[in-house]
Amino acid sequence: MPRRAGSDAGETNRRMRAAALRLFARHGYAAVSMRQIAAEVGVQAGALYTHTPDKQTLLFSLMEAHLHELLAARDALPPARGATERLDRFVRFHIRFHLARPEAVFIAYMELRNLEPANFRVIEALRRDYETGLEAILRDGAAEGVFAVPDAKIAALGLIAMLTGINTWYREGGRLSLGEVEAIYRDMARKAVAG
């Protein structure tokens, strides 16, 4: 059965994005050329430019897609009552979402320095949206009298850094199950903001 040209283009685009994600995470954005990405995909370098105008746009697109996926998944969570339940839900969500996407997470945090200023502003705004959600949980918890945080923004950034750090060491099949790790981190998060 003959393939449609559009399906080939879509498949090449998907493979290009997957290869760029893998290579940027493994070697760093600055060390990867479009030729290396093309070789990984199995096409000539020029073929990639029908899918992206340049490497910067590709990096930005990968980061933007990751953050849009993160925000959409967060927004799709079922409602929780009370700040403590919302914090517990945030911790579990953050850990599971990030562990399922280690390469995208690495790029989203480590390659910010390689974004051009206009692209950085867009990504930073998306990140702020996510951080602001946790800040709201912490402020609401303070208003409920269950959390004591002198600065919700700093506390949110600290909790997110702690939770994201799991990606550097957790491996499925290790000493602790994912559920055990989530419970430990939930308790640490609660203690960090306890009122």
Coordinates of C-alpha atoms in Angstrom, one line a residue:
M1 CA 0.0 0.0 0.0
P2 CA 1.6 3.3 -1.0
R3 CA 2.2 5.9 1.8
R4 CA 0.8 9.4 1.6
A5 CA 3.4 12.1 1.5
G6 CA 1.8 13.8 4.5
S7 CA 2.2 10.7 6.6
D8 CA 5.9 10.5 5.7
A9 CA 6.4 14.1 6.6
G10 CA 4.6 13.6 9.9
E11 CA 6.7 10.6 10.7
T12 CA 9.9 12.4 9.8
N13 CA 8.9 15.3 12.1
R14 CA 8.1 12.9 14.9
R15 CA 11.4 11.1 14.5
M16 CA 13.3 14.4 14.3
R17 CA 11.8 15.7 17.5
A18 CA 12.5 12.4 19.3
A19 CA 16.1 12.3 18.0
A20 CA 16.6 16.0 19.0
L21 CA 15.2 15.3 22.5
R22 CA 17.4 12.3 23.0
L23 CA 20.6 14.0 21.7
F24 CA 20.0 17.3 23.5
A25 CA 19.5 15.4 26.7
R26 CA 22.5 13.2 26.2
H27 CA 25.0 15.7 24.9
G28 CA 23.6 19.1 25.5
Y29 CA 22.0 21.5 23.0
A30 CA 25.3 23.3 22.2
A31 CA 27.1 20.1 21.3
V32 CA 24.5 18.7 18.9
S33 CA 24.4 19.7 15.3
M34 CA 21.5 19.5 12.8
R35 CA 23.6 17.0 10.9
Q36 CA 23.7 14.7 14.0
I37 CA 20.0 14.9 14.4
A38 CA 19.5 14.1 10.6
A39 CA 21.9 11.1 10.9
E40 CA 19.8 9.8 13.8
V41 CA 16.6 10.2 11.8
G42 CA 18.2 8.7 8.7
V43 CA 17.7 11.8 6.4
Q44 CA 19.9 14.5 4.9
A45 CA 20.4 17.5 7.1
G46 CA 18.6 19.7 4.6
A47 CA 15.4 17.6 5.0
L48 CA 15.1 18.7 8.6
Y49 CA 14.6 22.3 7.5
T50 CA 11.2 21.5 6.0
H51 CA 10.2 20.8 9.6
T52 CA 12.0 23.5 11.5
P53 CA 13.8 26.6 10.4
D54 CA 16.7 26.1 12.8
K55 CA 18.0 24.3 15.9
Q56 CA 16.9 27.1 18.2
T57 CA 13.3 26.8 17.0
L58 CA 13.5 23.1 17.5
L59 CA 14.8 23.4 21.1
F60 CA 12.1 26.0 21.9
S61 CA 9.4 23.8 20.3
L62 CA 10.4 20.8 22.4
M63 CA 10.4 22.9 25.6
E64 CA 7.2 24.6 24.8
A65 CA 5.4 21.3 24.0
H66 CA 6.7 19.8 27.3
L67 CA 5.4 22.7 29.3
H68 CA 2.0 22.8 27.6
E69 CA 1.7 19.0 28.2
L70 CA 2.6 19.6 31.9
L71 CA 0.1 22.4 32.3
A72 CA -2.7 20.5 30.5
A73 CA -2.1 17.4 32.6
R74 CA -2.1 19.5 35.8
D75 CA -5.3 21.2 34.8
A76 CA -7.0 17.9 34.1
L77 CA -6.5 16.6 37.6
P78 CA -9.6 16.0 39.6
P79 CA -10.4 18.7 42.2
A80 CA -9.0 18.2 45.7
R81 CA -10.4 19.7 48.9
G82 CA -8.2 21.7 51.3
A83 CA -4.6 22.8 50.9
T84 CA -3.1 19.7 52.4
E85 CA -4.9 17.4 49.9
R86 CA -4.0 19.7 47.1
L87 CA -0.4 19.7 48.1
D88 CA -0.4 15.9 48.3
R89 CA -1.9 15.7 44.8
F90 CA 0.6 18.2 43.5
V91 CA 3.5 16.1 44.9
R92 CA 2.2 12.9 43.4
F93 CA 1.4 14.5 40.1
H94 CA 4.8 16.2 39.8
I95 CA 6.8 13.1 40.6
R96 CA 4.8 10.8 38.2
F97 CA 4.7 13.3 35.3
H98 CA 8.4 14.1 35.5
L99 CA 9.6 10.5 36.0
A100 CA 7.7 9.5 32.8
R101 CA 9.6 12.1 30.7
P102 CA 13.3 12.3 31.9
E103 CA 14.7 13.7 28.7
A104 CA 12.1 16.4 28.3
V105 CA 12.5 17.4 32.0
F106 CA 16.3 17.5 31.7
I107 CA 16.0 19.8 28.6
A108 CA 13.3 22.0 30.2
Y109 CA 15.5 22.7 33.2
M110 CA 19.0 22.5 31.9
E111 CA 18.8 24.2 28.4
L112 CA 17.1 27.4 29.5
R113 CA 20.5 29.1 29.1
N114 CA 20.5 28.3 25.4
L115 CA 17.2 30.0 24.6
E116 CA 17.2 33.3 22.7
P117 CA 15.6 36.0 24.9
A118 CA 12.2 36.0 23.2
N119 CA 11.9 32.2 23.5
F120 CA 13.1 32.4 27.1
R121 CA 10.3 34.8 28.0
V122 CA 7.7 32.4 26.6
I123 CA 9.1 29.4 28.4
E124 CA 9.6 31.4 31.6
A125 CA 5.9 32.4 31.5
L126 CA 4.8 28.8 31.1
R127 CA 7.0 27.8 34.0
R128 CA 5.7 30.6 36.1
D129 CA 2.1 29.4 35.4
Y130 CA 3.1 26.0 36.9
E131 CA 4.9 27.5 39.9
T132 CA 2.1 29.9 40.6
G133 CA -0.3 27.0 41.0
L134 CA 1.8 25.6 43.8
E135 CA 2.2 29.1 45.3
A136 CA -1.6 29.3 45.4
I137 CA -1.8 26.0 47.3
L138 CA 0.8 27.2 49.8
R139 CA -0.9 30.6 50.3
D140 CA -4.3 28.9 50.7
G141 CA -2.8 26.5 53.3
A142 CA -1.4 29.5 55.2
A143 CA -4.9 31.1 55.2
E144 CA -6.4 27.7 56.4
G145 CA -3.8 27.7 59.2
V146 CA -2.2 24.4 58.1
F147 CA 0.9 25.8 56.4
A148 CA 3.4 28.4 57.6
V149 CA 5.4 29.7 54.7
P150 CA 7.0 33.2 55.0
D151 CA 7.4 33.4 51.2
A152 CA 5.2 31.2 49.1
K153 CA 7.2 31.8 45.9
I154 CA 10.5 30.7 47.5
A155 CA 8.8 27.7 49.2
A156 CA 7.2 26.7 45.8
L157 CA 10.5 26.9 44.0
G158 CA 12.2 24.9 46.7
L159 CA 9.6 22.2 46.7
I160 CA 9.6 21.9 42.9
A161 CA 13.4 21.6 42.9
M162 CA 13.2 18.9 45.5
L163 CA 10.6 17.0 43.6
T164 CA 12.3 17.3 40.3
G165 CA 15.5 16.1 41.8
I166 CA 14.0 12.6 42.0
N167 CA 14.7 12.2 38.3
T168 CA 18.4 12.2 39.0
W169 CA 18.3 9.1 41.2
Y170 CA 15.1 7.1 41.1
R171 CA 15.1 3.9 39.1
E172 CA 12.1 1.5 38.8
G173 CA 13.0 -1.7 40.5
G174 CA 15.2 -0.1 43.0
R175 CA 15.2 -0.3 46.8
L176 CA 11.9 1.7 47.1
S177 CA 8.8 1.5 45.0
L178 CA 7.4 4.6 43.4
G179 CA 4.6 4.6 45.9
E180 CA 7.1 4.6 48.8
V181 CA 9.1 7.4 47.3
E182 CA 5.9 9.4 46.8
A183 CA 4.9 8.9 50.4
I184 CA 8.3 10.0 51.7
Y185 CA 8.4 13.1 49.5
R186 CA 4.8 13.9 50.4
D187 CA 5.7 13.8 54.1
M188 CA 8.9 15.9 53.4
A189 CA 6.8 18.5 51.5
R190 CA 4.2 18.6 54.3
K191 CA 6.9 19.1 57.0
A192 CA 8.6 21.8 54.9
V193 CA 5.5 23.9 55.0
A194 CA 3.9 22.8 58.2
G195 CA 2.1 25.4 60.3

